């Protein structure tokens, strides 16, 4: 994709018509995100942030428009093709309950690599590397219930990074965290972004996240209201 | 696969109480089924074994057509069957008999009797007839000239040990058959049919009486492998010309007994089916609760890259593991109990015991220790859970990560 563009959406429309009154969630969104960006998608509730993130992440399908991720048009992939695509190209961090409760932190991180049938040696070294990167090398054998909310989100980031995805989508990752945990998580993400050039895209209400983002895209009523970059 | 099994294993222990309750219901079903089928099979096996050992044997060889037309003219030369039986490792021996009818008389009384000419030594090992002599004694030698009478027949003829029985009949190809036989012993048969008409003489004397020198009417197949008797019979049929010989197993000779067993077994199968349907609803309830509780998690797993097939396999493994735990526990609880009643059968008393004894069967209810009873329970649980798993498979197949995680 030209100019290191990892995400490109053109004229994106999404209408939810399961209800009596159809909801027009996205109305012709155009957006390009380049490799290494640290982007926050903001806007009031119902503005279409989560819908946009879900479509970019291949979790939902657009009603109209084009979605290219890492050079691939994903709008027409089958369900299983989309699952395989997500597994290889996209890392997810959700708002909460991100981890599989019966697996340890280490097992959660290596889970996607297991699905990709990576060798044990590769899984072990990558998991250790990532757990060290998120500052939790000493909590590898703990289960999610034995970790704080902030630690769980850091493990979720490590898991999202495990398959070396093109970018990470984080949907309100700090919504349930206290100030200190939020600061720690954002510090860690910013460092990974800066040092390893990992692309992060957030949807958020959280001003602390918005303040740290280098690009802020504001949505309102399903349209891009503003798009500011700052260095 | 290994990791899916590990994940499934951990998942079922997330809700220990539910796992315990579901496994306990499966345990009960498996235990009850094994106990019922084991006692039933053991009792019927004991009954068949008693009857088979009492008189018929597990299989018989005759001249073709004898079973439909039991006349002395259908006697045959046993040389060929005896020769080929050498090649059958499981055939312990072939026990020859001459079976026909005669008029038995003493004083002014006469009655039709079923005459069985036996080889005393071979018959002793097959039917243990010598142990059932009530009065008098068993044949002393192969050509003993005496007769052993069923108690009912002896009573009708007012015969005692030491008296002389006179018999008259039609021998081989119409020759006259007549003879005198001192009563050597009296034996009581549980079966009223046998008790009122059976009469033993030695095979040698029967050949002389009926004029069938070198010929017999029946060869009993005495086997070391009664469970494989149908295979033995099939192999014997292959070796023996069907135009000359007929080979029949006990099921063909006693179809009424087999039908009674099938009816009885079908009745208990209906009870077991009802039990398993109830258990199936319990397991289905567990699956429904598990699906609802973990909808978000399934959405998450799909979102991060777990394919629908892998997710289905994981859920199937979870339910199979539940079934496995319950089944193994049920078998472990059932095994010592079944083994105990195999070694120490329940002994019937009162009218039930009399009914058994009337048919020559010891009034016992032994339990069968047969691996197939245990394996069949595992197959039933496996099949039931696999069928129940279709529902979560359909739900998971239709599940969309976004809507699942919104829930």
Coordinates of C-alpha atoms in Angstrom, one line a residue:
Chain A
X1 CA 0.0 0.0 0.0
X2 CA 1.3 3.4 -0.9
X3 CA 3.0 5.6 1.7
X4 CA 2.9 2.8 4.3
X5 CA -0.8 3.0 4.6
X6 CA -2.0 0.1 6.8
X7 CA -5.7 1.0 6.9
X8 CA -7.7 2.7 4.2
X9 CA -11.5 3.1 4.3
X10 CA -13.4 4.9 1.6
X11 CA -16.9 6.1 1.6
X12 CA -17.8 3.8 4.4
X13 CA -21.5 3.3 5.3
X14 CA -23.0 1.2 8.0
X15 CA -26.8 0.9 8.6
X16 CA -28.1 -1.3 11.4
X17 CA -31.5 -2.3 10.2
X18 CA -32.4 -5.1 12.7
X19 CA -34.6 -2.6 14.6
X20 CA -37.9 -1.0 13.5
X21 CA -36.0 2.3 12.8
X22 CA -32.8 1.7 11.0
X23 CA -29.7 3.3 12.6
X24 CA -27.3 5.0 10.2
X25 CA -24.0 4.5 12.2
X26 CA -21.5 5.5 9.6
X27 CA -22.2 8.0 6.7
X28 CA -19.5 8.0 4.2
X29 CA -16.3 7.8 6.3
X30 CA -12.9 8.2 4.5
X31 CA -9.8 7.5 6.6
X32 CA -6.2 6.5 6.0
X33 CA -3.9 5.4 8.8
X34 CA -0.2 4.9 8.2
X35 CA 2.3 2.6 9.8
X36 CA 3.6 3.8 13.2
X37 CA 0.7 6.1 13.9
X38 CA -0.8 6.5 17.4
X39 CA -4.3 7.5 16.6
X40 CA -7.3 8.1 18.8
X41 CA -10.8 8.0 17.3
X42 CA -13.0 10.1 19.5
X43 CA -16.5 11.4 19.6
X44 CA -19.7 11.2 21.7
X45 CA -21.6 8.1 22.3
X46 CA -23.4 7.0 19.2
X47 CA -20.9 8.8 16.9
X48 CA -19.8 5.6 15.3
X49 CA -16.3 5.1 16.8
X50 CA -16.9 1.5 17.8
X51 CA -18.6 0.6 14.6
X52 CA -15.7 2.0 12.6
X53 CA -13.2 0.1 14.7
X54 CA -15.3 -3.1 14.3
X55 CA -15.4 -2.8 10.6
X56 CA -11.6 -2.0 10.3
X57 CA -11.0 -5.0 12.5
X58 CA -13.1 -7.3 10.4
X59 CA -15.5 -8.0 13.2
X60 CA -18.4 -6.4 11.3
X61 CA -19.2 -5.8 7.7
X62 CA -19.9 -2.4 6.1
X63 CA -23.2 -1.7 4.3
X64 CA -21.3 0.1 1.6
X65 CA -17.8 1.4 0.9
X66 CA -14.3 -0.2 0.8
X67 CA -12.0 -1.4 3.6
X68 CA -8.4 -2.2 2.9
X69 CA -6.2 -3.5 5.7
X70 CA -2.5 -4.0 5.0
X71 CA -3.3 -3.9 1.3
X72 CA -6.2 -6.5 1.4
X73 CA -9.8 -5.7 0.7
X74 CA -11.6 -7.4 3.6
X75 CA -15.2 -6.4 2.9
X76 CA -15.9 -9.6 0.9
X77 CA -14.1 -12.3 2.9
X78 CA -16.0 -15.2 4.3
X79 CA -16.4 -15.6 8.1
X80 CA -13.6 -18.1 8.4
X81 CA -11.4 -16.1 6.0
X82 CA -12.0 -13.0 8.2
X83 CA -11.1 -15.0 11.3
X84 CA -7.8 -16.1 9.7
X85 CA -7.2 -12.6 8.5
X86 CA -7.7 -11.1 12.0
X87 CA -5.5 -13.8 13.5
X88 CA -2.6 -12.8 11.2
X89 CA -3.0 -9.0 10.7
X90 CA -4.8 -7.4 13.6
X91 CA -4.3 -7.3 17.3
X92 CA -7.3 -6.5 19.6
X93 CA -7.5 -4.9 23.0
X94 CA -11.1 -4.7 24.3
X95 CA -12.6 -2.6 27.1
X96 CA -12.6 -5.5 29.6
X97 CA -12.8 -9.2 30.0
X98 CA -10.1 -9.5 27.4
X99 CA -8.4 -12.6 28.7
X100 CA -9.4 -16.3 28.8
X101 CA -10.0 -16.8 32.5
X102 CA -8.7 -20.4 32.7
X103 CA -5.4 -19.7 31.1
X104 CA -2.4 -18.1 32.8
X105 CA -1.0 -14.8 31.5
X106 CA 1.7 -16.6 29.6
X107 CA -0.8 -19.0 28.0
X108 CA -3.1 -16.1 27.1
X109 CA -0.2 -14.4 25.3
X110 CA 0.8 -17.5 23.3
X111 CA -2.8 -18.5 22.5
X112 CA -3.0 -16.9 19.1
X113 CA 0.5 -18.2 18.2
X114 CA -0.9 -21.7 19.1
X115 CA -3.7 -21.1 16.7
X116 CA -1.1 -20.2 14.1
X117 CA 0.7 -23.4 14.9
X118 CA 4.0 -21.7 15.8
X119 CA 6.7 -23.8 17.3
X120 CA 7.0 -24.1 21.0
X121 CA 10.5 -22.5 21.0
X122 CA 9.2 -19.5 19.0
X123 CA 6.1 -19.2 21.3
X124 CA 8.2 -19.3 24.4
X125 CA 10.7 -16.7 23.3
X126 CA 8.1 -14.3 21.9
X127 CA 5.9 -14.6 25.0
X128 CA 8.9 -13.9 27.3
X129 CA 9.9 -11.0 25.1
X130 CA 6.4 -9.5 25.2
X131 CA 5.8 -10.1 28.9
X132 CA 9.0 -8.2 29.6
X133 CA 8.0 -5.5 27.2
X134 CA 4.7 -4.9 29.1
X135 CA 6.5 -5.2 32.4
X136 CA 4.9 -8.4 33.6
X137 CA 7.6 -11.0 33.2
X138 CA 7.2 -12.0 36.9
X139 CA 3.5 -12.6 36.5
X140 CA 3.5 -15.1 33.6
X141 CA 2.0 -18.0 35.7
X142 CA -0.8 -15.9 37.2
X143 CA -4.3 -16.3 36.0
X144 CA -6.4 -13.2 35.0
X145 CA -8.3 -13.3 38.3
X146 CA -4.9 -12.9 40.1
X147 CA -4.0 -9.7 38.1
X148 CA -5.3 -6.2 38.5
X149 CA -7.4 -4.5 35.8
X150 CA -4.3 -2.6 34.5
X151 CA -2.2 -5.7 34.5
X152 CA -4.9 -7.6 32.6
X153 CA -4.9 -4.9 29.9
X154 CA -1.2 -5.0 29.6
X155 CA -1.3 -8.8 29.1
X156 CA -4.1 -8.1 26.5
X157 CA -1.7 -5.8 24.7
X158 CA 1.1 -8.4 24.8
X159 CA -1.4 -11.0 23.4
X160 CA -2.4 -8.6 20.7
X161 CA 1.2 -8.1 19.7
X162 CA 2.1 -11.7 19.7
X163 CA 1.4 -12.6 16.1
X164 CA 3.2 -9.4 15.0
X165 CA 0.1 -7.8 13.5
X166 CA 0.0 -4.8 11.1
X167 CA -1.7 -2.7 13.9
X168 CA -3.5 -2.9 17.2
X169 CA -7.1 -1.8 17.6
X170 CA -8.0 -0.9 21.1
X171 CA -11.6 -0.2 22.0
X172 CA -11.8 2.0 25.1
X173 CA -8.8 0.1 26.7
X174 CA -8.7 2.4 29.7
X175 CA -12.4 2.6 30.4
X176 CA -12.2 0.5 33.6
X177 CA -8.8 1.5 34.8
X178 CA -7.7 3.9 37.5
X179 CA -5.4 6.8 36.8
X180 CA -2.2 5.0 37.7
X181 CA -3.0 1.9 35.6
X182 CA -4.1 4.1 32.7
X183 CA -0.8 6.0 32.9
X184 CA 1.2 2.8 33.0
X185 CA -0.7 1.3 30.1
X186 CA -0.4 4.4 27.9
X187 CA 3.3 4.7 28.7
X188 CA 3.8 1.2 27.6
X189 CA 1.9 1.6 24.4
X190 CA 3.6 4.8 23.6
X191 CA 7.0 3.2 24.1
X192 CA 6.1 0.2 21.9
X193 CA 4.8 2.7 19.3
X194 CA 8.0 4.8 19.4
X195 CA 10.6 2.1 19.8
X196 CA 9.1 -0.7 17.6
X197 CA 7.0 1.5 15.3
X198 CA 3.8 -0.4 16.2
X199 CA 0.6 1.2 14.9
X200 CA -2.1 1.8 17.5
X201 CA -5.7 2.9 16.8
X202 CA -7.9 3.7 19.8
X203 CA -11.5 4.4 20.2
X204 CA -11.9 6.4 23.4
X205 CA -13.7 8.9 25.5
X206 CA -10.8 9.2 27.8
X207 CA -9.1 12.6 27.8
X208 CA -5.9 11.0 29.1
X209 CA -5.7 8.8 26.0
X210 CA -6.6 11.7 23.7
X211 CA -3.8 13.8 25.3
X212 CA -1.3 11.2 24.5
X213 CA -2.4 10.5 20.9
X214 CA -0.4 11.9 18.0
X215 CA -3.5 12.0 15.8
X216 CA -7.0 12.6 16.8
X217 CA -9.9 11.8 14.5
X218 CA -13.3 13.1 15.7
X219 CA -16.5 11.5 14.6
X220 CA -20.0 12.8 15.0
X221 CA -23.2 11.4 13.7
X222 CA -21.2 8.8 11.6
X223 CA -19.0 11.4 9.8
X224 CA -15.5 12.5 10.3
X225 CA -15.8 15.9 11.9
X226 CA -12.1 16.7 12.3
X227 CA -8.8 15.0 11.8
X228 CA -5.8 16.6 13.6
X229 CA -2.2 15.4 13.7
X230 CA 0.3 16.7 16.2
X231 CA 4.0 15.9 16.7
Chain B
X1 CA -5.5 -30.7 19.7
X2 CA -3.6 -31.2 22.9
X3 CA -4.1 -27.6 23.8
X4 CA -7.8 -27.7 23.0
X5 CA -8.1 -30.8 25.4
X6 CA -6.2 -28.8 28.0
X7 CA -8.4 -25.8 27.6
X8 CA -11.6 -27.9 27.6
X9 CA -10.4 -29.7 30.8
X10 CA -9.8 -26.4 32.6
X11 CA -13.1 -25.0 31.4
X12 CA -15.2 -27.8 32.9
X13 CA -13.7 -27.0 36.3
X14 CA -14.7 -23.4 36.1
X15 CA -18.0 -24.2 37.7
X16 CA -17.1 -27.1 40.0
X17 CA -20.6 -27.5 41.5
X18 CA -22.3 -27.8 38.1
X19 CA -19.7 -30.2 36.8
X20 CA -20.1 -32.3 39.9
X21 CA -23.9 -32.4 39.6
X22 CA -23.8 -33.2 35.9
X23 CA -21.2 -35.9 36.3
X24 CA -23.1 -37.3 39.3
X25 CA -26.2 -37.7 37.1
X26 CA -24.2 -39.5 34.5
X27 CA -22.6 -41.6 37.2
X28 CA -26.0 -42.7 38.4
X29 CA -27.2 -43.5 34.9
X30 CA -24.1 -45.5 34.0
X31 CA -24.1 -47.3 37.4
X32 CA -27.8 -48.2 37.2
X33 CA -27.6 -49.3 33.6
X34 CA -24.6 -51.5 34.2
X35 CA -26.2 -53.0 37.4
X36 CA -29.4 -53.8 35.6
X37 CA -27.9 -55.2 32.4
X38 CA -25.3 -57.1 34.3
X39 CA -27.8 -58.9 36.5
X40 CA -30.1 -59.5 33.6
X41 CA -27.4 -60.8 31.3
X42 CA -25.9 -62.9 34.1
X43 CA -29.3 -64.4 35.0
X44 CA -30.1 -65.3 31.4
X45 CA -26.6 -66.6 30.7
X46 CA -27.0 -68.8 33.8
X47 CA -30.4 -70.0 32.6
X48 CA -29.3 -70.7 29.1
X49 CA -26.1 -72.3 30.4
X50 CA -28.1 -74.5 32.7
X51 CA -30.6 -75.6 30.1
X52 CA -27.9 -76.1 27.5
X53 CA -25.8 -78.2 29.9
X54 CA -28.8 -80.0 31.1
X55 CA -29.5 -81.7 27.8
X56 CA -29.1 -79.9 24.5
X57 CA -25.5 -78.7 24.4
X58 CA -24.5 -75.4 22.7
X59 CA -24.8 -77.0 19.2
X60 CA -25.7 -80.3 17.6
X61 CA -24.9 -82.0 14.4
X62 CA -27.5 -84.3 12.8
X63 CA -28.2 -85.9 9.5
X64 CA -29.8 -83.2 7.3
X65 CA -33.6 -83.0 8.0
X66 CA -33.4 -84.8 11.4
X67 CA -34.6 -81.8 13.5
X68 CA -37.8 -81.6 11.5
X69 CA -38.3 -85.3 11.3
X70 CA -36.8 -86.9 14.4
X71 CA -37.0 -90.6 13.5
X72 CA -34.4 -93.3 14.0
X73 CA -34.2 -93.6 10.2
X74 CA -32.4 -90.3 10.2
X75 CA -29.4 -91.8 12.0
X76 CA -26.0 -91.1 10.4
X77 CA -22.4 -92.1 10.4
X78 CA -20.4 -89.7 12.6
X79 CA -17.0 -90.4 11.1
X80 CA -16.8 -87.3 8.9
X81 CA -17.8 -84.8 11.7
X82 CA -15.5 -86.5 14.1
X83 CA -12.7 -86.2 11.7
X84 CA -13.1 -82.5 10.9
X85 CA -13.7 -81.6 14.5
X86 CA -10.0 -82.4 15.1
X87 CA -9.3 -79.1 13.3
X88 CA -11.4 -77.0 15.7
X89 CA -9.3 -75.9 18.7
X90 CA -12.3 -74.7 20.6
X91 CA -14.3 -77.9 20.2
X92 CA -13.5 -79.9 23.3
X93 CA -15.3 -83.0 22.1
X94 CA -18.2 -84.3 20.1
X95 CA -20.6 -86.3 22.3
X96 CA -22.6 -88.9 20.4
X97 CA -26.2 -89.9 21.2
X98 CA -29.0 -91.9 19.8
X99 CA -32.3 -90.3 20.5
X100 CA -35.6 -91.9 19.6
X101 CA -38.9 -93.1 21.2
X102 CA -40.1 -96.4 22.5
X103 CA -42.9 -97.9 24.5
X104 CA -41.7 -98.5 28.0
X105 CA -43.6 -101.0 30.1
X106 CA -43.6 -102.6 33.5
X107 CA -46.3 -104.9 34.8
X108 CA -49.6 -103.6 33.4
X109 CA -48.4 -100.1 32.7
X110 CA -47.0 -98.8 29.5
X111 CA -45.9 -95.3 28.4
X112 CA -44.2 -93.6 25.5
X113 CA -40.6 -92.7 26.5
X114 CA -38.0 -90.6 25.0
X115 CA -34.9 -92.9 24.8
X116 CA -31.5 -91.3 24.9
X117 CA -28.5 -93.6 24.2
X118 CA -25.4 -92.0 25.7
X119 CA -21.7 -92.5 26.0
X120 CA -21.4 -92.6 29.8
X121 CA -18.0 -91.0 30.1
X122 CA -18.6 -88.2 27.6
X123 CA -22.0 -87.5 28.8
X124 CA -20.8 -87.2 32.3
X125 CA -18.4 -84.3 31.3
X126 CA -21.1 -82.6 29.2
X127 CA -24.3 -82.7 31.3
X128 CA -23.0 -83.8 34.7
X129 CA -25.9 -86.2 34.7
X130 CA -24.1 -88.6 37.1
X131 CA -24.4 -85.9 39.8
X132 CA -28.2 -85.7 39.5
X133 CA -28.9 -89.4 40.1
X134 CA -31.4 -89.4 43.0
X135 CA -31.7 -93.2 43.6
X136 CA -29.4 -95.9 42.4
X137 CA -26.2 -95.2 40.5
X138 CA -24.8 -94.1 37.1
X139 CA -23.7 -96.5 34.3
X140 CA -20.7 -98.4 35.4
X141 CA -19.3 -99.2 31.9
X142 CA -19.8 -98.2 28.3
X143 CA -22.0 -101.2 27.5
X144 CA -23.8 -101.3 30.8
X145 CA -27.2 -103.0 30.1
X146 CA -29.2 -101.0 32.6
X147 CA -31.5 -97.9 32.2
X148 CA -31.7 -94.6 34.1
X149 CA -35.2 -93.3 34.3
X150 CA -36.6 -89.8 34.9
X151 CA -38.4 -89.8 38.2
X152 CA -41.8 -88.9 36.7
X153 CA -41.6 -91.8 34.3
X154 CA -40.5 -94.2 37.0
X155 CA -43.3 -93.1 39.2
X156 CA -45.9 -93.6 36.5
X157 CA -44.6 -97.1 35.7
X158 CA -44.2 -97.8 39.5
X159 CA -40.6 -98.8 38.9
X160 CA -37.8 -98.9 41.4
X161 CA -34.1 -99.5 41.1
X162 CA -33.5 -103.2 40.5
X163 CA -36.8 -103.7 38.6
X164 CA -36.7 -104.6 34.9
X165 CA -38.1 -102.4 32.3
X166 CA -39.4 -103.7 29.0
X167 CA -39.2 -101.6 25.9
X168 CA -40.5 -102.1 22.4
X169 CA -40.1 -99.8 19.4
X170 CA -39.5 -99.7 15.7
X171 CA -35.8 -99.8 14.9
X172 CA -33.7 -98.6 12.0
X173 CA -35.5 -99.0 8.7
X174 CA -38.4 -100.8 10.3
X175 CA -36.7 -103.6 12.2
X176 CA -38.3 -104.7 15.4
X177 CA -36.7 -103.3 18.5
X178 CA -37.4 -105.0 21.9
X179 CA -35.4 -105.4 25.0
X180 CA -35.2 -105.7 28.8
X181 CA -33.3 -103.2 30.8
X182 CA -32.8 -103.4 34.6
X183 CA -33.4 -100.1 36.3
X184 CA -30.0 -98.8 37.5
X185 CA -30.9 -95.3 38.6
X186 CA -33.6 -92.7 38.9
X187 CA -32.9 -89.1 38.1
X188 CA -35.1 -86.0 38.8
X189 CA -35.4 -83.4 36.0
X190 CA -36.6 -80.0 36.8
X191 CA -38.4 -79.7 33.4
X192 CA -41.8 -81.5 33.7
X193 CA -41.5 -82.4 30.0
X194 CA -38.3 -84.2 30.5
X195 CA -39.2 -85.6 33.9
X196 CA -42.2 -87.6 32.6
X197 CA -40.6 -89.2 29.6
X198 CA -36.8 -89.3 29.5
X199 CA -34.9 -92.5 29.8
X200 CA -31.2 -93.1 29.4
X201 CA -29.5 -96.3 28.2
X202 CA -25.9 -96.6 27.0
X203 CA -25.0 -95.8 23.5
X204 CA -23.9 -99.3 22.9
X205 CA -27.2 -100.8 24.1
X206 CA -29.1 -98.2 22.0
X207 CA -27.3 -99.2 18.9
X208 CA -28.2 -102.8 19.6
X209 CA -31.8 -102.0 20.5
X210 CA -32.5 -99.8 17.4
X211 CA -30.2 -101.8 15.1
X212 CA -28.2 -98.8 14.2
X213 CA -24.8 -100.4 14.3
X214 CA -22.2 -97.7 13.6
X215 CA -24.8 -94.9 13.3
X216 CA -26.1 -92.3 15.7
X217 CA -28.7 -89.5 15.6
X218 CA -27.0 -86.7 17.4
X219 CA -23.6 -85.2 17.9
X220 CA -23.4 -82.7 20.7
X221 CA -20.7 -80.0 20.2
X222 CA -19.0 -79.5 23.5
X223 CA -17.0 -76.3 23.3
X224 CA -14.5 -74.3 25.3
X225 CA -15.8 -71.0 23.8
X226 CA -19.6 -70.9 24.2
X227 CA -19.7 -67.2 23.4
X228 CA -18.2 -68.0 20.0
X229 CA -20.5 -70.9 19.3
X230 CA -22.2 -69.2 16.3
X231 CA -18.8 -68.8 14.6
X232 CA -17.9 -72.4 15.4
X233 CA -21.3 -73.5 13.9
X234 CA -20.6 -71.4 10.8
X235 CA -17.2 -73.0 10.4
X236 CA -18.6 -76.5 10.9
X237 CA -21.3 -75.8 8.2
X238 CA -18.5 -74.8 5.8
X239 CA -16.7 -78.1 6.4
X240 CA -19.8 -80.4 6.3
X241 CA -21.9 -80.9 3.2
X242 CA -25.3 -79.3 4.0
X243 CA -27.1 -82.0 1.9
X244 CA -25.8 -84.6 4.4
X245 CA -25.5 -82.8 7.7
X246 CA -27.3 -80.1 9.6
X247 CA -25.5 -78.1 12.3
X248 CA -27.6 -76.1 14.8
X249 CA -26.8 -73.9 17.7
X250 CA -28.9 -73.7 20.8
X251 CA -30.6 -70.6 19.7
X252 CA -32.0 -72.5 16.7
X253 CA -33.0 -75.5 18.8
X254 CA -34.6 -73.4 21.5
X255 CA -36.1 -70.3 19.8
X256 CA -38.7 -69.9 22.6
X257 CA -36.0 -69.4 25.2
X258 CA -34.2 -66.8 23.0
X259 CA -37.5 -65.0 22.3
X260 CA -38.3 -64.8 26.0
X261 CA -34.8 -63.4 26.7
X262 CA -35.3 -60.8 23.9
X263 CA -38.6 -59.7 25.3
X264 CA -37.2 -59.4 28.8
X265 CA -34.2 -57.5 27.6
X266 CA -36.3 -55.1 25.5
X267 CA -38.4 -54.3 28.6
X268 CA -35.3 -53.2 30.5
X269 CA -34.0 -51.3 27.5
X270 CA -37.1 -49.2 27.6
X271 CA -36.5 -48.3 31.2
X272 CA -32.9 -47.5 30.4
X273 CA -33.9 -45.3 27.5
X274 CA -36.2 -43.3 29.7
X275 CA -33.4 -42.9 32.2
X276 CA -31.0 -41.7 29.6
X277 CA -33.5 -39.3 28.1
X278 CA -33.8 -37.7 31.6
X279 CA -30.0 -37.5 32.0
X280 CA -29.8 -36.1 28.5
X281 CA -32.1 -33.2 29.5
X282 CA -29.8 -32.6 32.5
X283 CA -26.7 -32.4 30.3
X284 CA -28.6 -30.2 27.8
X285 CA -29.4 -27.8 30.6
X286 CA -25.7 -27.6 31.5
X287 CA -24.8 -26.9 27.9
X288 CA -27.5 -24.2 27.7
X289 CA -26.2 -22.5 30.8
X290 CA -22.6 -22.8 29.7
X291 CA -23.5 -21.3 26.3
X292 CA -25.2 -18.3 27.8
X293 CA -22.6 -17.6 30.4
X294 CA -19.7 -17.8 27.9
X295 CA -21.2 -16.0 25.0
X296 CA -18.9 -13.0 25.4
X297 CA -15.9 -15.3 25.7
X298 CA -16.8 -17.2 22.5
X299 CA -17.1 -13.8 20.7
X300 CA -13.7 -12.8 22.1
X301 CA -12.2 -16.1 20.9
X302 CA -13.6 -15.7 17.5
X303 CA -12.4 -12.1 17.4
X304 CA -8.8 -13.0 18.2
X305 CA -8.7 -15.8 15.6
X306 CA -10.2 -19.0 16.8
X307 CA -12.1 -20.7 14.0
X308 CA -15.7 -21.9 14.4
X309 CA -14.6 -25.5 14.0
X310 CA -12.0 -25.2 16.7
X311 CA -14.5 -23.6 19.0
X312 CA -17.0 -26.3 18.3
X313 CA -14.4 -29.0 19.0
X314 CA -13.5 -27.3 22.3
X315 CA -17.1 -27.3 23.4
X316 CA -17.6 -30.9 22.2
X317 CA -14.5 -31.9 24.2
X318 CA -15.9 -30.2 27.3
X319 CA -19.1 -32.1 27.1
X320 CA -17.3 -35.4 26.3
X321 CA -15.0 -34.9 29.2
X322 CA -18.0 -34.4 31.5
X323 CA -19.5 -37.6 30.1
X324 CA -16.1 -39.3 30.5
X325 CA -15.8 -38.3 34.1
X326 CA -19.4 -39.4 34.9
X327 CA -19.0 -42.7 32.9
X328 CA -15.7 -43.7 34.5
X329 CA -17.0 -42.9 37.9
X330 CA -20.2 -44.9 37.2
X331 CA -18.1 -47.8 36.0
X332 CA -15.8 -47.7 39.0
X333 CA -18.7 -47.7 41.4
X334 CA -20.5 -50.5 39.5
X335 CA -17.5 -52.8 39.0
X336 CA -17.0 -53.9 42.6
X337 CA -20.7 -54.4 43.1
X338 CA -21.1 -56.4 39.9
X339 CA -18.1 -58.4 40.7
X340 CA -19.4 -59.2 44.2
X341 CA -22.7 -60.5 42.8
X342 CA -20.8 -62.4 40.1
X343 CA -18.9 -64.3 42.9
X344 CA -21.8 -64.3 45.3
X345 CA -25.0 -64.5 43.2
X346 CA -28.3 -63.6 44.8
X347 CA -30.1 -66.8 45.8
X348 CA -33.8 -66.8 45.2
X349 CA -36.2 -68.4 47.7
X350 CA -39.9 -69.3 47.9
X351 CA -42.1 -69.6 44.9
X352 CA -39.6 -67.9 42.6
X353 CA -36.9 -70.5 43.5
X354 CA -39.5 -73.3 42.9
X355 CA -40.3 -71.9 39.5
X356 CA -36.6 -71.9 38.6
X357 CA -36.0 -75.4 39.9
X358 CA -39.0 -76.6 38.0
X359 CA -37.2 -75.8 34.8
X360 CA -34.0 -77.4 36.0
X361 CA -32.3 -74.1 36.7
X362 CA -30.5 -73.4 39.9
X363 CA -32.4 -70.4 41.6
X364 CA -29.6 -67.9 41.3
X365 CA -29.3 -64.4 40.0
X366 CA -25.6 -64.0 39.2
X367 CA -24.2 -60.7 37.7
X368 CA -22.3 -61.0 34.5
X369 CA -18.8 -59.3 34.4
X370 CA -18.6 -58.7 30.7
X371 CA -16.5 -55.8 29.3
X372 CA -19.1 -55.3 26.6
X373 CA -21.6 -54.1 29.2
X374 CA -19.2 -51.4 30.3
X375 CA -18.1 -50.5 26.8
X376 CA -21.7 -50.2 25.6
X377 CA -22.4 -47.6 28.4
X378 CA -19.4 -45.5 27.2
X379 CA -20.8 -45.7 23.6
X380 CA -24.3 -44.6 24.7
X381 CA -22.9 -41.6 26.7
X382 CA -20.5 -40.7 23.8
X383 CA -23.4 -40.9 21.2
X384 CA -25.8 -38.9 23.5
X385 CA -23.3 -36.1 24.1
X386 CA -22.3 -36.0 20.4
X387 CA -26.0 -35.5 19.5
X388 CA -26.4 -32.9 22.2
X389 CA -23.4 -31.1 21.0
X390 CA -25.1 -30.2 17.7
X391 CA -27.0 -27.5 19.5
X392 CA -24.0 -25.5 20.7
X393 CA -22.3 -26.1 17.4
X394 CA -25.2 -24.5 15.6
X395 CA -25.2 -21.6 18.1
X396 CA -21.5 -21.1 17.9
X397 CA -21.6 -21.3 14.1
X398 CA -24.1 -18.5 13.9
X399 CA -22.4 -16.4 16.6
X400 CA -21.1 -13.0 15.5
X401 CA -18.2 -11.6 17.7
X402 CA -19.6 -8.1 17.8
X403 CA -23.1 -9.1 19.0
X404 CA -21.7 -11.8 21.3
X405 CA -19.4 -9.3 22.9
X406 CA -22.1 -6.7 23.2
X407 CA -24.0 -9.1 25.3

